[in-house]
Coordinates of C-alpha atoms in Angstrom, one line a residue:
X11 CA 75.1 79.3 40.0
X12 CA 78.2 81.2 39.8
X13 CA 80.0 78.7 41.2
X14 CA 78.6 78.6 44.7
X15 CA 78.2 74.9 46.4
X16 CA 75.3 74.2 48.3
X17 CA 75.3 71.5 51.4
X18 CA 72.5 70.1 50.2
X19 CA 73.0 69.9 46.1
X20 CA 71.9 71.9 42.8
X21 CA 68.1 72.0 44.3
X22 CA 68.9 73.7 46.9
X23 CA 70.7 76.3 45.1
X24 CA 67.8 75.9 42.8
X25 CA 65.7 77.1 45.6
X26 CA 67.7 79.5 47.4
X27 CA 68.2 81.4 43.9
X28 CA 64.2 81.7 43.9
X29 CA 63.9 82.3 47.3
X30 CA 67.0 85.2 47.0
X31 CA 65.4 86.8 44.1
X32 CA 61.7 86.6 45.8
X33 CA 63.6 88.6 48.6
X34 CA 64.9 91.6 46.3
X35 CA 61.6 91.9 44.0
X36 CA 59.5 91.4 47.7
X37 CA 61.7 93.3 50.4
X38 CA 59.3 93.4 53.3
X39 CA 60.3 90.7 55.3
X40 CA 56.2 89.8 55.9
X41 CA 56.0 89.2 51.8
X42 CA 59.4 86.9 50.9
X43 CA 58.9 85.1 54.6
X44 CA 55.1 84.3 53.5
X45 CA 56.9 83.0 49.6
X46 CA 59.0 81.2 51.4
X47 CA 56.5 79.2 53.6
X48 CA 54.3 78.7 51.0
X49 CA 57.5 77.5 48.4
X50 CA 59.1 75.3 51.1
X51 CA 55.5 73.9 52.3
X52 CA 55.8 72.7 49.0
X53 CA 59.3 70.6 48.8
X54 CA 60.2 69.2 46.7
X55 CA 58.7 72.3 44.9
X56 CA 57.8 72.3 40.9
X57 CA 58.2 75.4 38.5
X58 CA 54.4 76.0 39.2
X59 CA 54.9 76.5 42.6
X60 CA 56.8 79.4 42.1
X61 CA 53.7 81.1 40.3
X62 CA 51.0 80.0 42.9
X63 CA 53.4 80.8 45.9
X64 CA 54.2 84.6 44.1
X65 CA 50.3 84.9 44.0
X66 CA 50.5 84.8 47.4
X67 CA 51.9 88.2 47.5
X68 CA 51.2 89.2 44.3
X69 CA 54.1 88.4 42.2
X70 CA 54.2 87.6 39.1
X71 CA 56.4 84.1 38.2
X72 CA 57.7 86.1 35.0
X73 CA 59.2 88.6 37.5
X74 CA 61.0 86.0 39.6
X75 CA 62.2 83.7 36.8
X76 CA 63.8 86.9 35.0
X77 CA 65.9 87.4 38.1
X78 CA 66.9 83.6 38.5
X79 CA 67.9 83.2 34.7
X80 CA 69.6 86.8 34.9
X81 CA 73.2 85.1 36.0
X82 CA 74.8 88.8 36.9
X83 CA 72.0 90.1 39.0
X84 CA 71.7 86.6 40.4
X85 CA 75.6 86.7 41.5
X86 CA 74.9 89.9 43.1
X87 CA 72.3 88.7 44.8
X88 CA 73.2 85.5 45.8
X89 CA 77.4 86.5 46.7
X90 CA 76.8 88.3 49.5
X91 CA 74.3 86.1 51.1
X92 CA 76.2 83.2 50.7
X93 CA 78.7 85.3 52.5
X94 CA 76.8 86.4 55.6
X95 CA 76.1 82.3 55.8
X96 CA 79.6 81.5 56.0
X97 CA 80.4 84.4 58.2
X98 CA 77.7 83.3 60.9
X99 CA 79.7 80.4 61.3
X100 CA 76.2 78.2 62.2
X101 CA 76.6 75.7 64.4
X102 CA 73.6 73.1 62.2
X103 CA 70.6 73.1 61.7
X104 CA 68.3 75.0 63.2
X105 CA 69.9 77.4 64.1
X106 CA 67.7 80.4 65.6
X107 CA 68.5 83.9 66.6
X108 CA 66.0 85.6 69.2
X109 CA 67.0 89.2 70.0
X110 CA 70.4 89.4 68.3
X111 CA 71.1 86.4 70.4
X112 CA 71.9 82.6 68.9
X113 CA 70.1 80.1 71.1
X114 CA 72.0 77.3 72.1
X115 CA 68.8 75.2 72.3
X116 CA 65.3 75.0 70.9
X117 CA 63.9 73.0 73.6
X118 CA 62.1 75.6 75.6
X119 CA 61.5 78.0 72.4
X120 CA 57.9 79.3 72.5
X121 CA 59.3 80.3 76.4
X122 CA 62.2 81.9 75.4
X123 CA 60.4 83.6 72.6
X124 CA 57.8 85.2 75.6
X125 CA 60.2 86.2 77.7
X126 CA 62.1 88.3 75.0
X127 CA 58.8 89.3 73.7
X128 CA 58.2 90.6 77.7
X129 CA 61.7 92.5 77.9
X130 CA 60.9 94.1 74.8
X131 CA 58.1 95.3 75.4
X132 CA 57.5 95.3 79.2
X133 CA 54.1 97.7 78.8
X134 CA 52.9 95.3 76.0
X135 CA 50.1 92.6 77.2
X136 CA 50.7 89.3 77.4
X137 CA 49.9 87.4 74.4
X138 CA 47.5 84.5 74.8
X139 CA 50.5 81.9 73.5
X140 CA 52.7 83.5 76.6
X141 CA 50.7 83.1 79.1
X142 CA 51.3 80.6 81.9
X143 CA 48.4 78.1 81.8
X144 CA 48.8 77.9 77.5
X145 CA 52.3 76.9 78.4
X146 CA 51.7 74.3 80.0
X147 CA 50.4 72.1 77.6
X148 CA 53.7 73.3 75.0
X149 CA 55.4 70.2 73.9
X150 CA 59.5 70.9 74.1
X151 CA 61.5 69.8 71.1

């Protein structure tokens, strides 16, 4: 795939040419993200999987593997993301983001992610997962 390298071998850039082309045929960020769970739920996933994970949000597997064998649109595609990887310089894996912000840890997560959820939206409600007696029980990672 024009001559990118991929940490983890050709299947992964296998996969992240599906998943790249699922993001420009799919732009909404809830349609690609719910492809991808469903693709990656899947690993190792099969040529199938790409038609029962598009059905998910109603695309076709024709539609995705014309943009995977189309090697130019795929470059484009696939160029600039590879790009904005190297460019975030990521420390490993995972590596999360919360509010513009790279989080050093993952240990306390589903707390951090309630208390930028509760600076962003300070006349929100609490959400059930936020609130003090559910966290509690939270295992830390």
């Amino acid at each position: 795939m024009d001559n990118l390298a991929c940490q983890h071998g050709d299947d992964e850039c296998a996969g992240n040419a599906v998943e790249t082309c699922v993001k420009h045929l799919a732009p909404d960020w809830k349609d690609y993200m719910a492809f991808n769970y469903c693709y990656e739920a899947l690993y190792p996933p099969s040529a199938s999987d790409v038609g029962s994970c598009g059905a998910v949000i109603g695309l076709p597997s024709s539609a995705i593997t014309a943009c995977t064998s189309d090697a130019s649109l795929l470059s484009s595609l696939t160029r600039p993301e590879a790009y904005a990887t190297a460019q975030a310089a990521v420390p490993g894996t995972p590596t999360v983001e919360l509010a513009g912000q790279q989080l050093s840890s993952t240990r306390l997560l589903t707390r951090q992610v309630c208390k930028a959820y509760a600076a962003q939206n300070p006349q929100a409600d609490t959400p059930d997962g936020c609130k003090t007696e559910n966290l509690r029980g939270a295992k830390h990672y």
